[in-house]
mmCIF file of C-alpha atoms in Angstrom:
data_model
loop_
_atom_site.group_PDB
_atom_site.id
_atom_site.type_symbol
_atom_site.label_atom_id
_atom_site.label_comp_id
_atom_site.label_asym_id
_atom_site.label_seq_id
_atom_site.Cartn_x
_atom_site.Cartn_y
_atom_site.Cartn_z
ATOM 1 C CA MET A 26 -25.500 48.885 37.392
ATOM 2 C CA ILE A 27 -24.860 46.050 34.238
ATOM 3 C CA SER A 28 -26.896 47.159 31.812
ATOM 4 C CA SER A 29 -28.915 44.051 30.103
ATOM 5 C CA ASP A 30 -28.000 44.509 27.102
ATOM 6 C CA VAL A 31 -24.344 44.236 28.232
ATOM 7 C CA ARG A 32 -25.427 41.320 29.913
ATOM 8 C CA ARG A 33 -26.969 39.134 27.050
ATOM 9 C CA ASP A 34 -23.887 40.745 24.812
ATOM 10 C CA VAL A 35 -21.624 38.799 26.424
ATOM 11 C CA GLY A 36 -24.138 36.367 26.952
ATOM 12 C CA GLU A 37 -24.262 35.478 22.705
ATOM 13 C CA THR A 38 -19.867 35.590 23.387
ATOM 14 C CA LEU A 39 -19.474 32.284 25.794
ATOM 15 C CA TRP A 40 -19.959 29.336 24.198
ATOM 16 C CA LEU A 41 -18.844 26.436 26.746
ATOM 17 C CA GLY A 42 -18.293 23.182 27.405
ATOM 18 C CA PHE A 43 -20.012 21.086 30.357
ATOM 19 C CA HIS A 44 -19.486 18.409 32.253
ATOM 20 C CA GLY A 45 -21.255 15.264 32.935
ATOM 21 C CA THR A 46 -23.413 12.860 30.345
ATOM 22 C CA THR A 47 -26.872 15.263 31.007
ATOM 23 C CA PRO A 48 -27.334 18.778 30.768
ATOM 24 C CA PRO A 49 -26.325 20.643 33.816
ATOM 25 C CA PRO A 50 -29.106 22.707 35.696
ATOM 26 C CA ALA A 51 -26.690 24.969 36.068
ATOM 27 C CA LEU A 52 -25.807 25.892 32.738
ATOM 28 C CA LEU A 53 -29.603 25.147 31.514
ATOM 29 C CA ALA A 54 -30.702 27.801 33.380
ATOM 30 C CA ALA A 55 -27.781 29.654 32.319
ATOM 31 C CA ILE A 56 -29.494 29.187 29.120
ATOM 32 C CA GLY A 57 -32.372 30.329 30.406
ATOM 33 C CA ASP A 58 -30.604 33.538 31.200
ATOM 34 C CA GLY A 59 -29.458 34.578 27.775
ATOM 35 C CA ASP A 60 -26.008 33.845 29.095
ATOM 36 C CA VAL A 61 -24.794 30.982 26.845
ATOM 37 C CA GLY A 62 -24.318 31.113 23.113
ATOM 38 C CA ALA A 63 -23.490 27.650 22.604
ATOM 39 C CA VAL A 64 -22.773 24.543 23.973
ATOM 40 C CA VAL A 65 -20.188 22.349 22.858
ATOM 41 C CA TRP A 66 -20.057 18.633 23.305
ATOM 42 C CA PHE A 67 -16.539 16.328 24.130
ATOM 43 C CA GLY A 68 -16.075 13.075 24.180
ATOM 44 C CA ARG A 69 -16.883 13.151 27.924
ATOM 45 C CA ASN A 70 -20.357 13.660 27.792
ATOM 46 C CA LEU A 71 -20.845 10.918 25.485
ATOM 47 C CA LEU A 72 -22.297 7.419 27.395
ATOM 48 C CA ARG A 73 -21.746 4.336 25.863
ATOM 49 C CA LEU A 74 -24.207 1.477 25.782
ATOM 50 C CA ASP A 75 -23.764 -2.374 27.255
ATOM 51 C CA ASN A 76 -22.349 -3.129 23.499
ATOM 52 C CA GLY A 77 -19.582 -0.777 23.557
ATOM 53 C CA GLU A 78 -21.202 2.244 21.415
ATOM 54 C CA LEU A 79 -22.626 5.526 21.853
ATOM 55 C CA ASP A 80 -25.936 6.243 23.325
ATOM 56 C CA LEU A 81 -27.181 8.439 20.521
ATOM 57 C CA GLU A 82 -30.495 8.837 22.270
ATOM 58 C CA ALA A 83 -29.126 10.550 25.070
ATOM 59 C CA VAL A 84 -27.459 13.037 23.169
ATOM 60 C CA ALA A 85 -30.422 13.753 21.399
ATOM 61 C CA ARG A 86 -32.638 14.149 24.411
ATOM 62 C CA ALA A 87 -29.941 16.304 26.011
ATOM 63 C CA ASN A 88 -29.679 18.304 22.455
ATOM 64 C CA GLU A 89 -33.310 19.063 22.964
ATOM 65 C CA ALA A 90 -32.871 20.480 26.186
ATOM 66 C CA PHE A 91 -30.291 22.273 25.831
ATOM 67 C CA HIS A 92 -32.401 24.408 22.821
ATOM 68 C CA GLY A 93 -35.436 24.126 24.896
ATOM 69 C CA ALA A 94 -34.583 26.010 28.040
ATOM 70 C CA ALA A 95 -34.252 28.991 25.778
ATOM 71 C CA ALA A 96 -36.149 31.456 27.026
ATOM 72 C CA SER A 97 -39.769 32.040 25.346
ATOM 73 C CA GLY A 98 -39.105 34.368 22.196
ATOM 74 C CA SER A 99 -34.957 34.061 22.827
ATOM 75 C CA LEU A 100 -33.028 32.445 19.791
ATOM 76 C CA PRO A 101 -31.922 29.326 21.386
ATOM 77 C CA PRO A 102 -28.101 28.482 21.803
ATOM 78 C CA LEU A 103 -26.077 26.575 18.853
ATOM 79 C CA ILE A 104 -25.014 23.153 19.803
ATOM 80 C CA ALA A 105 -21.535 22.798 18.947
ATOM 81 C CA VAL A 106 -18.647 19.381 18.056
ATOM 82 C CA ASP A 107 -15.703 18.871 17.189
ATOM 83 C CA GLN A 108 -16.704 16.033 14.209
ATOM 84 C CA GLU A 109 -13.755 16.065 11.075
ATOM 85 C CA GLY A 110 -12.831 12.570 10.937
ATOM 86 C CA GLY A 111 -10.502 9.893 12.026
ATOM 87 C CA ARG A 112 -9.343 10.800 15.929
ATOM 88 C CA VAL A 113 -11.285 13.959 15.748
ATOM 89 C CA GLN A 114 -14.971 13.211 16.168
ATOM 90 C CA ARG A 115 -16.623 12.937 18.998
ATOM 91 C CA ILE A 116 -19.606 10.948 17.296
ATOM 92 C CA ARG A 117 -18.859 7.659 16.618
ATOM 93 C CA GLU A 118 -20.492 4.221 16.604
ATOM 94 C CA PRO A 119 -23.300 3.589 16.330
ATOM 95 C CA ALA A 120 -23.143 6.643 13.730
ATOM 96 C CA THR A 121 -20.989 6.111 10.778
ATOM 97 C CA ARG A 122 -16.872 6.345 11.620
ATOM 98 C CA TRP A 123 -15.292 8.596 8.845
ATOM 99 C CA PRO A 124 -11.786 8.528 8.007
ATOM 100 C CA PRO A 125 -9.306 11.162 8.537
ATOM 101 C CA MET A 126 -9.526 13.631 6.071
ATOM 102 C CA MET A 127 -6.141 13.657 4.327
ATOM 103 C CA ALA A 128 -7.845 10.224 2.591
ATOM 104 C CA ALA A 129 -9.620 12.744 0.905
ATOM 105 C CA ALA A 130 -6.239 14.148 -0.337
ATOM 106 C CA ASP A 131 -6.873 12.247 -3.982
ATOM 107 C CA LYS A 132 -10.279 11.934 -3.579
ATOM 108 C CA SER A 133 -12.433 13.970 -5.929
ATOM 109 C CA PRO A 134 -14.337 17.390 -4.636
ATOM 110 C CA GLU A 135 -17.616 15.873 -5.348
ATOM 111 C CA LEU A 136 -16.988 12.655 -2.992
ATOM 112 C CA CYS A 137 -16.293 15.083 -0.127
ATOM 113 C CA GLU A 138 -19.117 17.082 -0.965
ATOM 114 C CA ARG A 139 -20.912 14.091 -0.432
ATOM 115 C CA ALA A 140 -19.337 12.763 2.713
ATOM 116 C CA GLY A 141 -20.022 15.951 4.571
ATOM 117 C CA GLU A 142 -24.151 15.994 3.731
ATOM 118 C CA ALA A 143 -23.948 12.346 4.618
ATOM 119 C CA MET A 144 -21.926 13.506 8.035
ATOM 120 C CA ALA A 145 -24.041 16.494 8.502
ATOM 121 C CA ARG A 146 -27.274 14.785 8.311
ATOM 122 C CA GLU A 147 -26.604 12.292 11.236
ATOM 123 C CA LEU A 148 -25.108 15.335 13.145
ATOM 124 C CA CYS A 149 -28.583 17.414 12.329
ATOM 125 C CA ALA A 150 -30.833 14.124 13.280
ATOM 126 C CA ILE A 151 -28.773 13.981 17.051
ATOM 127 C CA GLY A 152 -29.726 17.794 17.462
ATOM 128 C CA PHE A 153 -26.416 19.606 16.480
ATOM 129 C CA ASP A 154 -26.127 22.755 14.882
ATOM 130 C CA LEU A 155 -22.768 23.393 14.492
ATOM 131 C CA ASP A 156 -19.797 21.422 12.948
ATOM 132 C CA PHE A 157 -15.604 22.603 13.595
ATOM 133 C CA SER A 158 -14.656 21.326 10.321
ATOM 134 C CA PRO A 159 -13.531 21.658 7.804
ATOM 135 C CA VAL A 160 -9.938 22.173 8.810
ATOM 136 C CA LEU A 161 -8.253 24.547 6.361
ATOM 137 C CA ASP A 162 -5.237 24.455 8.276
ATOM 138 C CA VAL A 163 -1.937 22.757 5.254
ATOM 139 C CA HIS A 164 0.126 19.409 6.052
ATOM 140 C CA SER A 165 3.244 21.299 5.678
ATOM 141 C CA ASN A 166 5.395 20.037 8.352
ATOM 142 C CA PRO A 167 5.644 16.418 8.879
ATOM 143 C CA GLN A 168 6.419 16.685 12.397
ATOM 144 C CA ASN A 169 3.465 18.373 13.122
ATOM 145 C CA PRO A 170 1.963 16.685 16.011
ATOM 146 C CA VAL A 171 -1.971 18.602 16.189
ATOM 147 C CA ILE A 172 -2.229 18.764 12.673
ATOM 148 C CA GLY A 173 -1.245 15.767 10.822
ATOM 149 C CA ASP A 174 -3.933 13.954 8.817
ATOM 150 C CA ARG A 175 -6.505 15.607 10.375
ATOM 151 C CA ALA A 176 -5.739 18.022 6.966
ATOM 152 C CA PHE A 177 -7.262 17.852 3.587
ATOM 153 C CA GLY A 178 -4.034 17.336 2.231
ATOM 154 C CA THR A 179 0.216 18.959 1.631
ATOM 155 C CA ASP A 180 -1.111 21.536 -1.449
ATOM 156 C CA PRO A 181 -3.078 24.860 -0.502
ATOM 157 C CA GLU A 182 -5.001 24.455 -3.984
ATOM 158 C CA ALA A 183 -6.245 21.001 -3.005
ATOM 159 C CA VAL A 184 -7.082 21.505 0.654
ATOM 160 C CA ALA A 185 -8.764 24.258 -0.383
ATOM 161 C CA GLU A 186 -10.911 22.358 -3.440
ATOM 162 C CA ARG A 187 -11.658 19.937 -1.140
ATOM 163 C CA ALA A 188 -12.416 21.772 2.160
ATOM 164 C CA LEU A 189 -14.828 23.496 1.095
ATOM 165 C CA ALA A 190 -16.549 20.924 -1.218
ATOM 166 C CA PHE A 191 -17.103 19.290 2.305
ATOM 167 C CA ALA A 192 -18.185 22.574 3.955
ATOM 168 C CA ARG A 193 -21.105 22.834 0.691
ATOM 169 C CA GLY A 194 -21.926 19.924 1.718
ATOM 170 C CA LEU A 195 -22.226 20.129 5.521
ATOM 171 C CA ARG A 196 -24.360 23.061 4.566
ATOM 172 C CA ALA A 197 -26.738 21.481 2.362
ATOM 173 C CA GLY A 198 -27.217 18.672 5.075
ATOM 174 C CA GLY A 199 -28.145 21.950 7.914
ATOM 175 C CA ILE A 200 -25.117 22.340 9.791
ATOM 176 C CA ILE A 201 -23.249 25.326 9.930
ATOM 177 C CA ALA A 202 -19.495 24.971 8.824
ATOM 178 C CA CYS A 203 -16.304 26.404 10.607
ATOM 179 C CA GLY A 204 -12.971 26.519 8.794
ATOM 180 C CA LYS A 205 -10.004 26.429 11.168
ATOM 181 C CA HIS A 206 -7.362 27.058 12.619
ATOM 182 C CA PHE A 207 -6.887 30.445 11.014
ATOM 183 C CA PRO A 208 -3.893 31.886 9.900
ATOM 184 C CA GLY A 209 -2.695 28.501 9.551
ATOM 185 C CA HIS A 210 -1.730 26.122 12.117
ATOM 186 C CA GLY A 211 -0.527 22.922 9.423
ATOM 187 C CA ASP A 212 3.247 23.987 9.930
ATOM 188 C CA THR A 213 4.281 24.148 13.681
ATOM 189 C CA SER A 214 6.059 21.858 15.548
ATOM 190 C CA GLU A 215 4.533 22.229 18.524
ATOM 191 C CA ASP A 216 0.651 21.344 20.172
ATOM 192 C CA SER A 217 -1.414 24.691 20.764
ATOM 193 C CA HIS A 218 -2.989 22.445 23.488
ATOM 194 C CA LEU A 219 0.324 22.305 25.614
ATOM 195 C CA ALA A 220 2.654 24.659 24.056
ATOM 196 C CA LEU A 221 2.515 28.004 22.103
ATOM 197 C CA PRO A 222 3.927 27.516 19.007
ATOM 198 C CA VAL A 223 5.713 30.191 16.844
ATOM 199 C CA LEU A 224 5.721 30.690 13.343
ATOM 200 C CA ASP A 225 8.980 32.719 11.362
ATOM 201 C CA HIS A 226 7.242 32.864 7.591
ATOM 202 C CA ASP A 227 6.974 36.143 6.171
ATOM 203 C CA LEU A 228 3.979 37.306 4.356
ATOM 204 C CA ALA A 229 4.563 35.599 0.965
ATOM 205 C CA ARG A 230 4.935 32.312 2.324
ATOM 206 C CA LEU A 231 2.084 33.125 4.358
ATOM 207 C CA GLU A 232 0.284 34.100 1.281
ATOM 208 C CA ALA A 233 0.970 31.497 -0.555
ATOM 209 C CA VAL A 234 0.251 28.598 1.483
ATOM 210 C CA GLU A 235 -1.722 29.385 4.801
ATOM 211 C CA LEU A 236 -3.788 31.976 3.895
ATOM 212 C CA LEU A 237 -4.963 30.889 0.360
ATOM 213 C CA PRO A 238 -7.564 28.062 1.498
ATOM 214 C CA PHE A 239 -8.923 30.557 4.135
ATOM 215 C CA ARG A 240 -8.997 33.287 1.225
ATOM 216 C CA ARG A 241 -10.979 30.682 -0.646
ATOM 217 C CA ALA A 242 -13.436 29.766 2.090
ATOM 218 C CA ILE A 243 -14.408 33.427 2.418
ATOM 219 C CA ALA A 244 -14.812 33.675 -1.319
ATOM 220 C CA ALA A 245 -16.832 30.658 -0.977
ATOM 221 C CA GLY A 246 -19.364 32.044 2.140
ATOM 222 C CA VAL A 247 -18.100 29.766 4.922
ATOM 223 C CA PRO A 248 -19.818 31.678 7.867
ATOM 224 C CA VAL A 249 -17.487 31.018 10.801
ATOM 225 C CA MET A 250 -13.674 30.358 11.105
ATOM 226 C CA MET A 251 -11.723 29.253 14.018
ATOM 227 C CA THR A 252 -8.856 31.009 15.257
ATOM 228 C CA ALA A 253 -5.091 29.391 15.981
ATOM 229 C CA HIS A 254 -3.590 29.916 19.275
ATOM 230 C CA VAL A 255 -0.348 30.457 17.605
ATOM 231 C CA VAL A 256 2.323 33.465 17.052
ATOM 232 C CA PHE A 257 3.022 35.002 13.443
ATOM 233 C CA ALA A 258 5.729 36.601 14.102
ATOM 234 C CA ALA A 259 5.101 38.647 10.169
ATOM 235 C CA LEU A 260 1.992 39.454 11.955
ATOM 236 C CA GLU A 261 2.723 40.106 15.460
ATOM 237 C CA ALA A 262 5.812 39.214 17.517
ATOM 238 C CA GLY A 263 4.650 37.145 20.654
ATOM 239 C CA VAL A 264 0.939 37.290 21.186
ATOM 240 C CA PRO A 265 -0.935 34.303 20.094
ATOM 241 C CA ALA A 266 -3.304 35.184 16.730
ATOM 242 C CA THR A 267 -6.434 34.437 18.973
ATOM 243 C CA LEU A 268 -5.607 37.482 20.773
ATOM 244 C CA SER A 269 -3.996 39.906 18.099
ATOM 245 C CA ALA A 270 -5.735 42.949 16.417
ATOM 246 C CA ALA A 271 -3.266 42.662 13.446
ATOM 247 C CA VAL A 272 -4.089 38.728 12.616
ATOM 248 C CA ILE A 273 -8.035 38.946 13.772
ATOM 249 C CA ALA A 274 -9.490 42.517 13.095
ATOM 250 C CA GLY A 275 -6.361 43.102 10.837
ATOM 251 C CA LEU A 276 -5.793 40.611 8.373
ATOM 252 C CA LEU A 277 -8.961 38.588 9.109
ATOM 253 C CA ARG A 278 -11.670 40.867 9.190
ATOM 254 C CA GLU A 279 -10.153 44.084 7.069
ATOM 255 C CA ARG A 280 -7.951 42.446 4.559
ATOM 256 C CA LEU A 281 -9.533 39.265 3.943
ATOM 257 C CA GLY A 282 -12.838 40.795 4.112
ATOM 258 C CA PHE A 283 -13.933 37.824 6.131
ATOM 259 C CA ALA A 284 -17.776 38.917 7.762
ATOM 260 C CA GLY A 285 -18.823 35.927 9.290
ATOM 261 C CA VAL A 286 -18.949 34.974 13.228
ATOM 262 C CA ILE A 287 -14.773 34.682 14.207
ATOM 263 C CA VAL A 288 -14.317 32.250 17.111
ATOM 264 C CA SER A 289 -11.532 31.692 19.602
ATOM 265 C CA ASP A 290 -9.911 28.252 19.801
ATOM 266 C CA ASP A 291 -10.565 27.039 23.191
ATOM 267 C CA LEU A 292 -9.028 29.546 25.853
ATOM 268 C CA ASP A 293 -7.746 26.314 28.168
ATOM 269 C CA MET A 294 -5.905 25.550 25.873
ATOM 270 C CA LYS A 295 -2.192 25.964 27.670
ATOM 271 C CA ALA A 296 -0.797 27.746 24.715
ATOM 272 C CA VAL A 297 -3.106 30.697 25.843
ATOM 273 C CA ALA A 298 -3.529 29.699 29.402
ATOM 274 C CA ASP A 299 -0.190 29.568 30.312
ATOM 275 C CA GLY A 300 0.299 33.703 29.584
ATOM 276 C CA TYR A 301 -3.003 35.778 30.483
ATOM 277 C CA ALA A 302 -5.556 34.756 33.035
ATOM 278 C CA PRO A 303 -8.726 33.439 32.438
ATOM 279 C CA GLY A 304 -10.800 36.826 32.238
ATOM 280 C CA ASP A 305 -7.813 39.374 30.344
ATOM 281 C CA ALA A 306 -7.570 36.871 27.706
ATOM 282 C CA ALA A 307 -11.262 36.322 26.909
ATOM 283 C CA VAL A 308 -11.420 40.112 26.963
ATOM 284 C CA ARG A 309 -8.363 40.670 24.517
ATOM 285 C CA ALA A 310 -9.511 38.226 22.507
ATOM 286 C CA ILE A 311 -12.491 39.866 21.847
ATOM 287 C CA ALA A 312 -11.230 43.267 21.609
ATOM 288 C CA ALA A 313 -9.136 41.684 19.020
ATOM 289 C CA GLY A 314 -11.857 40.722 16.739
ATOM 290 C CA CYS A 315 -13.406 37.498 18.453
ATOM 291 C CA ASP A 316 -16.790 37.477 18.154
ATOM 292 C CA ALA A 317 -17.429 34.282 20.266
ATOM 293 C CA LEU A 318 -14.975 32.587 22.997
ATOM 294 C CA LEU A 319 -14.603 28.646 23.376
ATOM 295 C CA LEU A 320 -14.453 28.456 26.843
ATOM 296 C CA CYS A 321 -14.686 24.696 27.122
ATOM 297 C CA ALA A 322 -12.761 22.995 30.427
ATOM 298 C CA ARG A 323 -13.295 25.000 33.413
ATOM 299 C CA GLU A 324 -16.428 26.477 34.544
ATOM 300 C CA ASP A 325 -14.397 28.709 37.129
ATOM 301 C CA VAL A 326 -12.872 29.999 33.779
ATOM 302 C CA GLN A 327 -16.374 30.515 31.984
ATOM 303 C CA ARG A 328 -17.559 32.630 35.229
ATOM 304 C CA GLU A 329 -14.604 34.767 35.154
ATOM 305 C CA SER A 330 -14.386 35.603 31.669
ATOM 306 C CA GLN A 331 -18.035 36.566 31.880
ATOM 307 C CA ALA A 332 -17.524 38.304 34.734
ATOM 308 C CA SER A 333 -14.098 40.069 33.124
ATOM 309 C CA LEU A 334 -16.352 40.912 29.832
ATOM 310 C CA VAL A 335 -19.521 42.434 31.978
ATOM 311 C CA ARG A 336 -16.682 44.718 33.386
ATOM 312 C CA ALA A 337 -14.765 45.658 30.213
ATOM 313 C CA ALA A 338 -18.326 46.606 28.434
ATOM 314 C CA THR A 339 -19.335 48.680 31.804
ATOM 315 C CA ASP A 340 -15.969 50.754 31.850
ATOM 316 C CA ASP A 341 -15.004 51.564 28.460
ATOM 317 C CA ALA A 342 -17.447 52.190 25.275
ATOM 318 C CA THR A 343 -15.039 51.705 22.590
ATOM 319 C CA PHE A 344 -15.123 48.129 24.102
ATOM 320 C CA ARG A 345 -18.624 47.850 24.695
ATOM 321 C CA ASN A 346 -19.306 48.372 20.693
ATOM 322 C CA ARG A 347 -17.246 46.073 20.096
ATOM 323 C CA LEU A 348 -18.920 43.621 22.583
ATOM 324 C CA ALA A 349 -22.080 44.530 20.747
ATOM 325 C CA SER A 350 -20.321 44.008 17.219
ATOM 326 C CA ALA A 351 -19.618 40.208 18.625
ATOM 327 C CA ALA A 352 -23.148 39.755 19.972
ATOM 328 C CA GLY A 353 -24.981 40.602 16.890
ATOM 329 C CA ARG A 354 -22.850 38.496 14.522
ATOM 330 C CA VAL A 355 -23.368 35.803 16.542
ATOM 331 C CA ARG A 356 -27.333 36.399 16.412
ATOM 332 C CA ALA A 357 -27.264 36.988 12.625
ATOM 333 C CA LEU A 358 -25.502 33.475 12.229
ATOM 334 C CA LYS A 359 -28.081 31.746 14.955
ATOM 335 C CA ALA A 360 -30.988 33.995 13.479
ATOM 336 C CA ARG A 361 -30.053 32.651 9.750
ATOM 337 C CA HIS A 362 -29.472 29.111 11.078
ATOM 338 C CA PHE A 363 -32.956 28.610 13.301
ATOM 339 C CA GLU A 364 -35.321 30.466 10.504
ATOM 340 C CA THR A 365 -33.809 27.578 7.600
ATOM 341 C CA ALA A 366 -33.794 24.961 9.788
ATOM 342 C CA GLY A 367 -36.479 22.058 8.882
ATOM 343 C CA GLN A 368 -37.174 18.811 11.010
ATOM 344 C CA ARG A 369 -35.131 17.129 12.240
ATOM 345 C CA PRO A 370 -35.179 13.237 10.633
ATOM 346 C CA ASP A 371 -35.326 10.501 13.379
ATOM 347 C CA TRP A 372 -31.636 9.825 13.736
ATOM 348 C CA ARG A 373 -32.546 5.932 13.714
ATOM 349 C CA ALA A 374 -32.692 6.034 10.368
ATOM 350 C CA VAL A 375 -30.200 8.309 9.411
ATOM 351 C CA CYS A 376 -27.197 7.088 12.008
ATOM 352 C CA GLY A 377 -24.903 4.610 10.458
ATOM 353 C CA ALA A 378 -27.415 4.532 7.464
ATOM 354 C CA PRO A 379 -25.902 1.759 5.013
ATOM 355 C CA ALA A 380 -25.355 4.232 2.484
ATOM 356 C CA HIS A 381 -23.334 6.977 4.570
ATOM 357 C CA ARG A 382 -20.582 4.085 5.664
ATOM 358 C CA GLU A 383 -20.485 2.947 2.145
ATOM 359 C CA LEU A 384 -19.449 6.718 1.538
ATOM 360 C CA ALA A 385 -16.950 6.566 4.500
ATOM 361 C CA ALA A 386 -15.927 3.287 3.103
ATOM 362 C CA GLU A 387 -15.004 4.973 -0.290
ATOM 363 C CA LEU A 388 -13.300 8.015 0.600
ATOM 364 C CA ALA A 389 -11.000 6.228 2.976
ATOM 365 C CA GLY A 390 -10.260 3.826 0.384
#
């Protein structure tokens, strides 16, 4: 018989995407049953009005429904989105459109912090809780097809300074920040959405470049880190970082001392999906030290991952304890966020406000 505690713990680790532009009844029911830790938005979920702008009223209504679907006495799911600026920003006009963060490479940390706070206030107003940002990758490979201008620069120190200022702004605006992609996706020549990149750098190079912004983020208290589906041969050959205990539990948790929530990048990406069955990938990621799993594309993968996690926790006490620890971190993050969250402002007064558009122009200039 499946323990209700196991079922609830599995639910906290499942951070799910959805299809359609309104909350699916099955997803709302799953939230009510405690089977969803977070809901993730993509461009496919956004309605456009006749004038080409996004229907932010529909987004706000949907997020209210997601939050309200939680059972009485239970914490609502986190509502998350990729809102970096540039080519990776789901929420656009009539909200403020932000430049890519490479534009911040020569700007002051103070400007980055103000931009982060303005972005957060807009996200908060339409019901979001968490932004998968800032990017902590260092843009050290001009041929990188997936990071590029998403990074805050090419110098590790500058990236750390500006990205963490941006993270402070997100926090001030009421949004949970998430640093990504640990332990660094900036020097790859392949896109992990499409293939499994491999980096052969030695530990000295990783310490000097890739890991420096993450060390600073941990010291600064960034509460969530996202993994990279990249093989770091010096740490564990042949295994994507997301599924590697040497990288996640050994390096990030133990050696670097990160105590917050570790979320996988999307397990539907080919860097993982081409080499591992969905349920196996989910179990391996949790066993390696991840606390939450992004499962954003396919409902069958979501169901298979849930079933595999339940089976593994039911059959293996060691895995069950690891799962309970992961769920506990997610619950603690949610509790801190919802206990301190204030009244959400009217999105019409916040999204695309003239002061925010001026900030975006200053950042881009």
